[in-house]
Amino acid sequence: MKPIIKEFSRVVLYLGLIVILSFVLPRVIPGSPLFTAGMDTYALNSRLPQETFNAFRDYYAPDRSILEQLGLYLKNLSRLNLGESFYYHMPVLDIIKARIGWTLSLSIISIAFSSLLGIPWGLNTALRKKRFGSPWVTIMMLVQSIPVFVVAVVAQLLFCFQLGLLPSSGAYTPGLEYSAGEIMREVALHSLLPLLVLIAVELPPVFIITHNVCLKTMEEPYVQMARFNNIGPRLFKYRYVLRNSLPEILSKLNIQFLYAISGVIFVEAIFSYPGVGLLLKNAALSRDYPLLQGILLITGVYGLSINCIFNGLIKKTAPRLAANE
Amino acid sequence: MNKGKYRSIAWIIISLMVVIGIAYPLFTPYNAGDYSFPASLHPTAVHLLGTDEMGHDLFSQLLAGFRVTIGIALSAAFLATLLGTVLAVLGAYYQGLVYAIITRLSELFLIVPEIVVLLFFAAIAQPRVYNSVLAIAFFSWSKVTRILQARAALAVNSEKVQYTLLLKGGLVDTLRKIWGDIYPAVSTLFIFQVSKATVYESTLAFFGIGDPLAVSWGRIIRMALDYPGVFRDGVYIWYLLPPIICISVFVVILSMLAFESE
């Protein structure tokens, strides 16, 4: 019972911190229209339509004291009111809700694939330990350090523009009418390349982490002992090496998959995939503060939920660790 | 066996790139901002990488990109490493509440996706080079702090530091004592941060945010991708690929060096 309360209070704490961050950030960044109390609303006022400007003023209330602003922000949040977008002239929450499904599916599918491929591969490579180490480790390290957008741009160049194999942008071809079967095919075809790029980016860290942690576990005395005792290879591999490496692998993957959210956002922006990434790009380009703030909040909550899932998994695989905490 | 040799080659390449960044005006054929040349030329002896659709000499722009990109990356990485190290040491020195707050904050920056914070910061701040540096440093410190904290705590608990503390040594004395212990980690983290910051800078330019006047590698990539004819007649070979290769070489070599010393 107690660990659950502890985890719950942790989640509440981080939720609070994310909300505070999203409140403070637009107010402390130099050059922000919310930077000063006597802010220069004139520039914004002349740029935005009157209605949007009024919505902005009602939501942020920049002329009130900072505590009143915070109170107003919390009150709005409790009613799930994230403000109105400058650019789309729609409630921020509705816009994000319409897009988040694409992002979640890309993110979860790519995490699942890279784990299912990377963990067994890393484990097997570690077991077939060579004297000078596997060349794959070096190759994967090289791949890992190439920036995500370079991978995405080169893949787009190669598969879409040079070979013309796959569609270069969007999640489906707009303006056509589809039957249910066709739309599935369209969506699958359009998401293939973004998914492949994401897997290419997420797989190397999974492989390297698993490989290194398993190598370390194999040095442990009880694993060495198991080897001398001629424990069967299957049992040795799963019960001794993998089972004991799992908590550390998971806690490192936790961080990797938090970074992977950024990767998804990138890839979406480049392939014009209609998820939160494309939304973020447009919001940043059009300086759409309420939408930026909403995206920060929602992606923060998503990051927190991934973090929670992994913490749960780690506790499941390492009861001893959990008891010690 | 040949590790030392690879290492020195890697360092020579990095130093060369930094020197190009500092001294490029000495051997750049034209001014990077000069757009008086015929537009969309293919590479010739006069224009090594041709010209873009506005009439800029692409080779000069690429050279100018060395200074912008590497300069921003170095300053952002320096700031991030400095801030991260100071916070890690503060946490280890004061422990208790200070330690808890610093840990929670650095974890918060891990949970919120970095690119969202980066774009948020850069979109709101005025598009100036120093704001790009601040935006990158603003969320990068947390990684330095996370990794250094354990080491700093270990160093503070060592006998020599405990002795210093016993003699009523202050924060500065403690830092001086543990510097030798944490220095290798700090330098590795700095190298790693430079490579990360290069990627972030290119990201900002790639998204079209950041100083529009600073011609960085990311900006050339953005311009190349915005140019409709880039995939015809192999234009991308001299327009899009050179900045991509520069970024990749710089980033990959740096992160290999950081991995190596880890």
Coordinates of C-alpha atoms in Angstrom, one line a residue:
Chain A
M1 CA 0.0 0.0 0.0
K2 CA 2.7 2.4 1.0
P3 CA 4.7 2.4 -2.3
I4 CA 1.5 3.3 -4.1
I5 CA 1.0 6.4 -2.0
K6 CA 4.7 7.3 -2.5
E7 CA 4.4 6.9 -6.3
F8 CA 1.1 8.9 -6.2
S9 CA 2.6 11.8 -4.3
R10 CA 5.6 11.8 -6.8
V11 CA 3.2 12.0 -9.7
V12 CA 1.3 14.9 -8.1
L13 CA 4.6 16.7 -7.3
Y14 CA 5.8 16.4 -10.9
L15 CA 2.4 17.4 -12.3
G16 CA 2.5 20.5 -10.1
L17 CA 6.0 21.3 -11.3
I18 CA 5.0 20.8 -15.0
V19 CA 2.1 23.2 -14.5
I20 CA 4.3 25.7 -12.7
L21 CA 6.9 25.4 -15.5
S22 CA 4.3 26.1 -18.1
F23 CA 3.1 29.1 -16.1
V24 CA 6.5 30.5 -15.4
L25 CA 8.3 30.0 -18.7
P26 CA 6.3 32.4 -20.9
R27 CA 6.7 35.0 -18.1
V28 CA 10.5 34.8 -17.6
I29 CA 11.8 34.5 -21.1
P30 CA 13.3 37.8 -22.2
G31 CA 11.3 39.4 -25.0
S32 CA 8.1 37.6 -24.1
P33 CA 4.9 39.8 -24.3
L34 CA 4.2 38.6 -20.8
F35 CA 7.6 39.5 -19.6
T36 CA 6.8 42.7 -17.8
A37 CA 3.8 43.8 -15.8
G38 CA 3.3 46.9 -17.9
M39 CA 3.7 44.9 -21.0
D40 CA 3.8 46.2 -24.5
T41 CA 0.5 44.8 -25.6
Y42 CA 0.4 47.3 -28.4
A43 CA 2.5 45.2 -30.8
L44 CA 0.4 42.1 -30.2
N45 CA -2.8 44.1 -30.4
S46 CA -1.9 45.5 -33.8
R47 CA -0.9 42.0 -35.1
L48 CA -3.8 40.0 -33.9
P49 CA -7.5 40.3 -34.7
Q50 CA -9.4 42.1 -32.0
E51 CA -11.3 39.0 -30.9
T52 CA -8.2 36.9 -30.5
F53 CA -6.5 39.7 -28.7
N54 CA -9.4 39.9 -26.2
A55 CA -9.3 36.1 -25.7
F56 CA -5.5 36.4 -25.0
R57 CA -6.0 39.2 -22.5
D58 CA -8.9 37.4 -20.7
Y59 CA -6.8 34.3 -20.5
Y60 CA -3.5 35.7 -19.4
A61 CA -4.7 38.9 -17.6
P62 CA -1.3 40.5 -17.9
D63 CA -2.4 43.6 -16.1
R64 CA -3.1 41.7 -12.8
S65 CA -0.6 40.7 -10.2
I66 CA 1.4 37.5 -10.7
L67 CA -0.4 35.6 -8.0
E68 CA -3.8 36.5 -9.4
Q69 CA -2.5 35.4 -12.8
L70 CA -1.4 32.1 -11.3
G71 CA -4.8 31.7 -9.6
L72 CA -6.6 32.4 -12.9
Y73 CA -4.4 29.9 -14.7
L74 CA -5.1 27.1 -12.2
K75 CA -8.8 27.9 -12.3
N76 CA -8.8 27.7 -16.1
L77 CA -6.7 24.5 -16.0
S78 CA -9.1 22.8 -13.5
R79 CA -11.9 23.5 -16.1
L80 CA -9.6 22.1 -18.8
N81 CA -9.5 25.5 -20.4
L82 CA -6.0 25.8 -22.0
G83 CA -6.8 29.1 -23.8
E84 CA -7.5 29.8 -27.4
S85 CA -4.9 29.5 -30.2
F86 CA -3.9 32.7 -32.0
Y87 CA -3.4 30.9 -35.2
Y88 CA -6.3 28.4 -35.4
H89 CA -8.8 30.5 -33.4
M90 CA -9.9 27.4 -31.6
P91 CA -9.6 26.1 -28.0
V92 CA -6.1 24.7 -27.6
L93 CA -7.2 21.5 -25.9
D94 CA -9.5 20.7 -28.9
I95 CA -6.7 21.2 -31.4
I96 CA -4.2 19.0 -29.4
K97 CA -6.9 16.3 -28.8
A98 CA -7.4 16.0 -32.5
R99 CA -3.7 15.5 -33.1
I100 CA -2.4 13.6 -30.2
G101 CA -3.6 10.2 -31.5
W102 CA -1.2 10.2 -34.4
T103 CA 1.7 11.1 -32.1
L104 CA 0.8 8.5 -29.5
S105 CA 0.5 5.7 -32.0
L106 CA 3.8 6.6 -33.7
S107 CA 5.6 6.8 -30.4
I108 CA 4.2 3.6 -28.8
I109 CA 4.6 1.5 -32.0
S110 CA 8.2 2.6 -32.4
I111 CA 9.1 2.1 -28.7
A112 CA 7.5 -1.4 -28.9
F113 CA 9.4 -2.4 -32.1
S114 CA 12.8 -1.1 -31.0
S115 CA 12.5 -2.8 -27.6
L116 CA 11.4 -6.1 -29.1
L117 CA 14.3 -6.0 -31.6
G118 CA 16.9 -4.3 -29.5
I119 CA 16.7 -6.2 -26.2
P120 CA 17.1 -9.8 -27.6
W121 CA 19.7 -8.6 -30.1
G122 CA 21.8 -6.9 -27.3
L123 CA 21.4 -9.9 -25.1
N124 CA 22.5 -12.4 -27.8
T125 CA 25.5 -10.2 -28.8
A126 CA 26.6 -10.0 -25.2
L127 CA 26.4 -13.8 -24.8
R128 CA 28.5 -14.4 -28.0
K129 CA 31.2 -12.3 -26.4
K130 CA 34.1 -11.8 -28.7
R131 CA 37.6 -10.8 -27.7
F132 CA 37.6 -7.4 -29.3
G133 CA 33.9 -6.7 -28.8
S134 CA 31.2 -6.9 -31.5
P135 CA 31.5 -4.6 -34.5
W136 CA 27.8 -3.9 -34.1
V137 CA 28.5 -1.9 -30.9
T138 CA 30.7 0.5 -32.8
I139 CA 28.3 0.7 -35.7
M140 CA 25.4 1.4 -33.4
M141 CA 27.3 4.1 -31.5
L142 CA 28.0 5.8 -34.8
V143 CA 24.4 5.6 -35.9
Q144 CA 23.3 6.8 -32.5
S145 CA 25.2 10.0 -32.7
I146 CA 23.8 11.1 -36.1
P147 CA 21.1 13.8 -35.5
V148 CA 17.5 12.6 -35.9
F149 CA 16.6 15.2 -38.4
V150 CA 19.6 14.3 -40.6
V151 CA 18.4 10.6 -40.6
A152 CA 14.8 11.8 -41.4
V153 CA 15.9 14.2 -44.2
V154 CA 18.2 11.7 -45.8
A155 CA 15.5 8.9 -45.6
Q156 CA 13.0 11.3 -47.2
L157 CA 15.4 12.2 -49.9
L158 CA 16.2 8.6 -50.7
F159 CA 12.9 6.8 -50.4
C160 CA 10.4 9.5 -51.4
F161 CA 12.2 11.8 -53.9
Q162 CA 14.9 9.6 -55.4
L163 CA 13.2 6.2 -55.5
G164 CA 9.6 7.4 -55.3
L165 CA 8.7 4.3 -53.2
L166 CA 6.8 5.9 -50.4
P167 CA 4.7 9.1 -49.9
S168 CA 6.8 11.9 -48.5
S169 CA 4.3 13.7 -46.2
G170 CA 1.0 13.5 -44.4
A171 CA -0.8 10.6 -42.9
Y172 CA -3.1 10.0 -45.9
T173 CA -3.6 11.6 -49.2
P174 CA -6.2 14.3 -48.6
G175 CA -9.1 14.9 -50.9
L176 CA -9.8 11.3 -51.9
E177 CA -12.7 9.2 -50.7
Y178 CA -11.8 5.8 -49.2
S179 CA -13.4 2.7 -48.1
A180 CA -12.4 1.4 -44.7
G181 CA -9.9 -1.1 -46.1
E182 CA -8.2 1.5 -48.3
I183 CA -7.8 4.0 -45.5
M184 CA -6.0 1.5 -43.4
R185 CA -3.7 0.8 -46.3
E186 CA -3.1 4.5 -46.9
V187 CA -2.4 5.2 -43.2
A188 CA 0.0 2.3 -43.0
L189 CA 1.8 3.3 -46.2
H190 CA 2.2 6.9 -45.0
S191 CA 3.4 6.0 -41.5
L192 CA 5.9 3.4 -42.7
L193 CA 8.8 5.8 -43.3
P194 CA 8.3 7.9 -40.2
L195 CA 8.2 4.6 -38.2
L196 CA 11.3 3.2 -39.9
V197 CA 13.2 6.4 -39.1
L198 CA 12.1 6.4 -35.5
I199 CA 13.1 2.8 -35.1
A200 CA 16.5 3.5 -36.7
V201 CA 16.9 6.2 -34.1
E202 CA 15.6 4.4 -31.1
L203 CA 17.1 0.9 -31.7
P204 CA 20.8 1.8 -31.3
P205 CA 20.5 3.0 -27.7
V206 CA 18.3 0.0 -26.7
F207 CA 20.9 -2.3 -28.3
I208 CA 23.9 -0.6 -26.7
I209 CA 22.3 -0.4 -23.2
T210 CA 21.1 -4.0 -23.2
H211 CA 24.5 -5.2 -24.5
N212 CA 26.5 -3.3 -21.9
V213 CA 24.3 -4.1 -18.9
C214 CA 24.2 -7.8 -19.8
L215 CA 28.0 -7.9 -20.2
K216 CA 28.2 -6.4 -16.7
T217 CA 25.8 -8.9 -15.3
M218 CA 27.8 -11.8 -16.8
E219 CA 30.8 -10.7 -14.7
E220 CA 28.8 -11.2 -11.5
P221 CA 30.0 -14.1 -9.3
Y222 CA 26.6 -15.9 -9.3
V223 CA 26.4 -15.8 -13.1
Q224 CA 30.0 -17.1 -13.4
M225 CA 29.0 -19.8 -10.9
A226 CA 26.0 -20.8 -13.0
R227 CA 28.3 -21.1 -16.0
F228 CA 30.6 -23.5 -14.1
N229 CA 27.7 -25.5 -12.9
N230 CA 26.7 -26.1 -16.5
I231 CA 23.3 -24.6 -16.3
G232 CA 21.4 -25.1 -19.6
P233 CA 22.0 -22.3 -22.1
R234 CA 18.3 -21.3 -22.2
L235 CA 18.0 -21.1 -18.5
F236 CA 21.4 -19.3 -18.2
K237 CA 20.4 -16.8 -20.8
Y238 CA 17.0 -15.8 -19.5
R239 CA 17.0 -16.6 -15.8
Y240 CA 20.5 -15.6 -15.0
V241 CA 21.6 -12.9 -17.5
L242 CA 18.4 -11.3 -18.7
R243 CA 16.4 -11.5 -15.5
N244 CA 19.1 -9.9 -13.5
S245 CA 19.9 -7.2 -16.0
L246 CA 16.3 -6.2 -16.6
P247 CA 15.9 -3.6 -13.8
E248 CA 19.0 -1.6 -14.9
I249 CA 18.1 -1.9 -18.6
L250 CA 14.6 -0.6 -17.9
S251 CA 15.7 2.3 -15.8
K252 CA 18.1 3.4 -18.6
L253 CA 15.5 2.8 -21.3
N254 CA 13.1 5.0 -19.3
I255 CA 15.4 8.0 -20.0
Q256 CA 15.9 6.9 -23.6
F257 CA 12.2 6.7 -24.3
L258 CA 11.7 10.1 -22.7
Y259 CA 14.1 11.5 -25.2
A260 CA 12.3 9.5 -27.9
I261 CA 9.3 11.8 -27.5
S262 CA 11.4 14.6 -28.9
G263 CA 12.3 12.2 -31.7
V264 CA 8.7 11.6 -32.6
I265 CA 8.0 15.4 -32.6
F266 CA 10.9 15.9 -35.0
V267 CA 10.0 13.2 -37.4
E268 CA 6.4 14.4 -37.5
A269 CA 7.5 17.9 -38.3
I270 CA 9.7 16.7 -41.1
F271 CA 7.3 14.3 -42.7
S272 CA 4.4 16.8 -42.1
Y273 CA 2.7 14.0 -40.1
P274 CA -0.4 15.5 -38.6
G275 CA 0.5 14.9 -34.9
V276 CA 1.7 17.2 -32.2
G277 CA 5.1 17.7 -33.8
L278 CA 3.7 19.4 -36.8
L279 CA 1.5 21.4 -34.5
L280 CA 4.5 22.5 -32.5
K281 CA 6.4 23.6 -35.6
N282 CA 3.5 25.7 -36.8
A283 CA 2.9 27.1 -33.3
A284 CA 6.6 28.1 -32.9
L285 CA 6.7 29.7 -36.4
S286 CA 3.5 31.7 -35.8
R287 CA 4.5 32.5 -32.2
D288 CA 1.2 31.0 -31.0
Y289 CA 1.9 31.3 -27.2
P290 CA -1.3 29.6 -25.9
L291 CA -0.8 26.6 -28.2
L292 CA 2.9 26.4 -27.3
Q293 CA 2.0 26.5 -23.6
G294 CA -0.7 23.8 -24.1
I295 CA 1.7 21.5 -26.0
L296 CA 4.3 21.9 -23.2
L297 CA 1.7 20.9 -20.7
I298 CA 0.3 17.9 -22.6
T299 CA 3.7 16.5 -23.7
G300 CA 5.0 17.0 -20.1
V301 CA 2.1 14.9 -18.9
Y302 CA 2.8 12.3 -21.6
G303 CA 6.5 12.2 -20.5
L304 CA 5.4 11.7 -16.9
S305 CA 3.1 8.8 -17.8
I306 CA 5.9 7.1 -19.7
N307 CA 8.1 7.6 -16.7
C308 CA 5.4 6.1 -14.4
I309 CA 4.9 3.1 -16.6
F310 CA 8.6 2.4 -16.5
N311 CA 8.8 2.9 -12.8
G312 CA 6.1 0.4 -12.4
L313 CA 7.9 -2.1 -14.6
I314 CA 11.1 -1.6 -12.7
K315 CA 9.4 -2.2 -9.4
K316 CA 7.8 -5.4 -10.8
T317 CA 11.2 -6.7 -12.0
A318 CA 13.2 -5.7 -8.9
P319 CA 11.1 -6.2 -5.8
R320 CA 14.2 -5.9 -3.7
L321 CA 15.0 -2.5 -5.1
A322 CA 11.5 -1.4 -4.4
A323 CA 11.6 -2.6 -0.8
N324 CA 14.9 -0.8 -0.2
E325 CA 13.6 2.5 -1.2
Chain B
M1 CA 45.7 -1.1 -30.1
N2 CA 45.3 1.9 -32.4
K3 CA 43.0 3.7 -30.1
G4 CA 45.5 6.5 -29.3
K5 CA 46.0 7.1 -33.0
Y6 CA 42.2 7.3 -33.7
R7 CA 41.9 9.7 -30.8
S8 CA 44.5 12.1 -32.1
I9 CA 43.1 12.0 -35.6
A10 CA 39.7 12.8 -34.2
W11 CA 41.1 15.7 -32.2
I12 CA 42.9 17.0 -35.2
I13 CA 39.7 17.0 -37.3
I14 CA 37.8 18.8 -34.5
S15 CA 40.5 21.4 -34.0
L16 CA 40.7 22.0 -37.7
M17 CA 37.0 22.6 -37.8
V18 CA 37.2 25.1 -34.9
V19 CA 40.2 26.8 -36.6
I20 CA 38.1 27.2 -39.8
G21 CA 35.4 28.7 -37.7
I22 CA 37.8 31.3 -36.3
A23 CA 39.9 32.1 -39.3
Y24 CA 37.5 31.5 -42.2
P25 CA 37.5 35.2 -43.3
L26 CA 41.2 34.6 -44.3
F27 CA 40.4 32.1 -47.0
T28 CA 36.7 32.6 -47.9
P29 CA 36.4 33.4 -51.6
Y30 CA 33.5 35.8 -51.1
N31 CA 31.5 37.5 -48.4
A32 CA 28.8 35.1 -47.2
G33 CA 26.1 37.8 -47.4
D34 CA 27.0 38.8 -51.0
Y35 CA 24.2 37.8 -53.3
S36 CA 25.4 39.6 -56.5
F37 CA 26.3 36.4 -58.3
P38 CA 24.1 34.7 -61.0
A39 CA 21.6 32.5 -59.2
S40 CA 21.5 28.7 -59.1
L41 CA 24.9 28.1 -60.7
H42 CA 26.3 24.5 -60.7
P43 CA 29.7 24.1 -59.1
T44 CA 32.6 25.6 -61.1
A45 CA 36.2 26.6 -60.3
V46 CA 34.9 30.0 -59.4
H47 CA 32.0 28.8 -57.2
L48 CA 33.2 25.6 -55.7
L49 CA 29.7 24.6 -54.5
G50 CA 27.7 26.7 -57.0
T51 CA 25.3 29.5 -55.9
D52 CA 21.8 29.3 -54.3
E53 CA 18.6 30.7 -55.8
M54 CA 19.3 34.1 -54.4
G55 CA 22.8 34.3 -55.8
H56 CA 24.9 33.6 -52.6
D57 CA 28.1 31.7 -53.0
L58 CA 27.4 28.4 -51.2
F59 CA 31.0 27.6 -50.4
S60 CA 31.3 30.9 -48.6
Q61 CA 28.1 30.3 -46.7
L62 CA 29.2 26.9 -45.6
L63 CA 32.5 28.3 -44.3
A64 CA 30.6 31.1 -42.4
G65 CA 28.4 28.3 -41.0
F66 CA 31.5 26.9 -39.2
R67 CA 31.7 30.0 -37.1
V68 CA 28.0 30.3 -36.4
T69 CA 27.3 26.7 -35.6
I70 CA 30.4 25.8 -33.7
G71 CA 30.4 29.2 -31.9
I72 CA 26.8 28.7 -30.7
A73 CA 27.5 25.1 -29.8
L74 CA 30.6 25.9 -27.7
S75 CA 29.1 28.8 -25.8
A76 CA 25.8 26.9 -25.1
A77 CA 27.7 23.8 -24.0
F78 CA 30.0 26.0 -21.8
L79 CA 27.0 27.6 -20.1
A80 CA 25.2 24.4 -19.6
T81 CA 28.2 22.6 -18.2
L82 CA 29.0 25.4 -15.9
L83 CA 25.4 25.7 -14.6
G84 CA 25.1 21.9 -14.3
T85 CA 28.3 21.5 -12.4
V86 CA 27.6 24.3 -10.0
L87 CA 24.2 22.9 -9.2
A88 CA 25.5 19.4 -8.8
V89 CA 28.2 20.6 -6.4
L90 CA 25.8 22.8 -4.5
G91 CA 23.5 19.8 -4.1
A92 CA 26.3 17.7 -2.8
Y93 CA 27.6 20.4 -0.5
Y94 CA 24.4 21.5 1.2
Q95 CA 22.6 18.1 0.8
G96 CA 19.1 17.9 2.4
L97 CA 16.5 20.2 1.0
V98 CA 18.8 21.9 -1.6
Y99 CA 19.8 18.5 -2.9
A100 CA 16.2 17.4 -3.1
I101 CA 15.1 20.5 -5.0
I102 CA 18.0 20.3 -7.5
T103 CA 17.3 16.6 -8.1
R104 CA 13.6 17.2 -8.7
L105 CA 14.2 20.1 -11.0
S106 CA 16.7 18.2 -13.1
E107 CA 14.3 15.3 -13.3
L108 CA 11.5 17.7 -14.4
F109 CA 13.6 18.8 -17.3
L110 CA 14.1 15.2 -18.2
I111 CA 10.4 14.4 -18.2
V112 CA 9.3 17.4 -20.3
P113 CA 10.4 16.7 -23.9
E114 CA 13.5 18.8 -24.6
I115 CA 12.5 19.9 -28.1
V116 CA 9.2 21.4 -26.7
V117 CA 11.1 23.5 -24.2
L118 CA 13.7 24.5 -26.8
L119 CA 11.1 25.6 -29.3
F120 CA 9.0 27.3 -26.6
F121 CA 12.0 29.3 -25.4
A122 CA 13.3 30.2 -28.9
A123 CA 9.8 31.1 -30.2
I124 CA 9.1 33.5 -27.4
A125 CA 12.5 35.1 -27.1
Q126 CA 13.7 37.6 -29.8
P127 CA 15.5 35.8 -32.6
R128 CA 19.0 36.6 -31.7
V129 CA 22.1 34.4 -31.6
Y130 CA 22.5 34.9 -27.8
N131 CA 18.9 33.8 -27.2
S132 CA 19.6 30.6 -29.1
V133 CA 22.6 30.0 -26.8
L134 CA 20.4 30.7 -23.8
A135 CA 17.6 28.5 -25.0
I136 CA 20.0 25.5 -25.5
A137 CA 21.7 26.0 -22.2
F138 CA 18.4 26.5 -20.4
F139 CA 17.4 22.8 -20.6
S140 CA 20.8 21.2 -21.2
W141 CA 22.2 21.7 -17.7
S142 CA 19.9 19.1 -16.2
K143 CA 21.8 16.3 -18.0
V144 CA 25.1 17.5 -16.6
T145 CA 23.7 17.8 -13.1
R146 CA 22.1 14.3 -13.2
I147 CA 25.3 12.6 -14.1
L148 CA 27.6 14.7 -11.9
Q149 CA 25.4 14.5 -8.7
A150 CA 26.4 11.0 -7.7
R151 CA 30.1 11.7 -8.3
A152 CA 30.0 15.0 -6.4
A153 CA 28.2 13.3 -3.5
L154 CA 30.9 10.6 -3.5
A155 CA 33.7 13.1 -3.6
V156 CA 32.2 15.2 -0.8
N157 CA 32.0 12.1 1.4
S158 CA 35.6 11.3 0.8
E159 CA 38.0 11.7 3.7
K160 CA 40.0 14.7 2.5
V161 CA 36.8 16.7 1.9
Q162 CA 35.3 15.7 5.2
Y163 CA 38.5 16.9 6.8
T164 CA 38.2 20.3 5.0
L165 CA 34.6 20.5 6.2
L166 CA 35.8 19.8 9.7
L167 CA 38.2 22.7 9.5
K168 CA 35.2 24.8 8.6
G169 CA 36.0 24.9 4.9
G170 CA 33.4 26.7 2.8
L171 CA 31.8 25.9 -0.5
V172 CA 34.8 27.3 -2.5
D173 CA 37.3 25.2 -0.5
T174 CA 35.2 22.1 -1.0
L175 CA 34.9 22.8 -4.7
R176 CA 38.7 23.2 -4.9
K177 CA 39.1 19.8 -3.2
I178 CA 36.7 17.8 -5.3
W179 CA 37.5 19.5 -8.6
G180 CA 40.2 16.9 -9.2
D181 CA 37.7 14.1 -8.7
I182 CA 34.9 15.5 -10.9
Y183 CA 37.1 17.1 -13.6
P184 CA 37.3 14.0 -15.9
A185 CA 33.5 13.7 -15.8
V186 CA 33.0 17.4 -16.4
S187 CA 35.3 17.5 -19.4
T188 CA 33.6 14.4 -20.9
L189 CA 30.2 16.0 -20.3
F190 CA 31.4 19.2 -21.9
I191 CA 32.4 17.4 -25.1
F192 CA 29.1 15.6 -25.1
Q193 CA 27.2 18.9 -24.6
V194 CA 29.0 20.5 -27.6
S195 CA 27.8 17.7 -29.8
K196 CA 24.3 17.9 -28.4
A197 CA 24.2 21.7 -28.7
T198 CA 25.3 21.5 -32.4
V199 CA 22.3 19.3 -33.0
Y200 CA 20.0 21.7 -31.1
E201 CA 21.3 24.7 -32.9
S202 CA 20.7 23.0 -36.3
T203 CA 17.2 22.0 -35.0
L204 CA 16.3 25.6 -34.3
A205 CA 17.6 26.8 -37.7
F206 CA 15.9 23.8 -39.3
F207 CA 12.5 24.8 -37.8
G208 CA 13.1 28.3 -39.1
I209 CA 13.5 29.8 -35.6
G210 CA 16.6 31.6 -34.4
D211 CA 18.5 34.5 -35.8
P212 CA 17.5 34.8 -39.5
L213 CA 20.8 36.6 -40.3
A214 CA 23.1 34.0 -38.8
V215 CA 23.9 31.5 -41.6
S216 CA 24.5 28.3 -39.7
W217 CA 24.6 24.8 -41.2
G218 CA 21.1 24.1 -40.1
R219 CA 19.9 27.3 -41.9
I220 CA 21.6 26.2 -45.1
I221 CA 19.8 22.9 -44.8
R222 CA 16.5 24.7 -44.2
M223 CA 17.0 26.9 -47.3
A224 CA 18.0 24.0 -49.4
L225 CA 14.8 22.1 -48.4
D226 CA 12.7 25.2 -49.1
Y227 CA 14.1 25.5 -52.6
P228 CA 11.7 23.7 -54.9
G229 CA 14.4 22.6 -57.4
V230 CA 16.7 21.0 -54.9
F231 CA 16.0 17.4 -55.9
R232 CA 16.3 18.2 -59.7
D233 CA 19.6 17.9 -61.6
G234 CA 21.4 16.8 -58.5
V235 CA 21.3 20.3 -57.0
Y236 CA 21.1 18.7 -53.5
I237 CA 24.6 17.3 -53.9
W238 CA 26.2 20.7 -53.5
Y239 CA 23.4 22.5 -51.7
L240 CA 21.9 20.1 -49.2
L241 CA 24.6 17.5 -48.6
P242 CA 27.6 19.6 -47.6
P243 CA 26.0 21.1 -44.5
I244 CA 24.6 17.7 -43.6
I245 CA 28.0 16.2 -43.9
C246 CA 29.6 19.0 -41.8
I247 CA 27.1 18.6 -39.0
S248 CA 27.3 14.8 -39.0
V249 CA 31.1 14.7 -39.0
F250 CA 31.4 17.3 -36.2
V251 CA 28.7 15.6 -34.0
V252 CA 29.7 12.0 -34.6
I253 CA 33.4 12.6 -33.9
L254 CA 32.6 14.5 -30.7
S255 CA 30.2 12.0 -29.3
M256 CA 32.7 9.1 -30.2
L257 CA 35.3 11.1 -28.2
A258 CA 32.9 11.5 -25.3
F259 CA 32.0 7.8 -25.4
E260 CA 35.6 6.8 -25.6
S261 CA 36.6 8.6 -22.4
E262 CA 33.5 7.5 -20.5

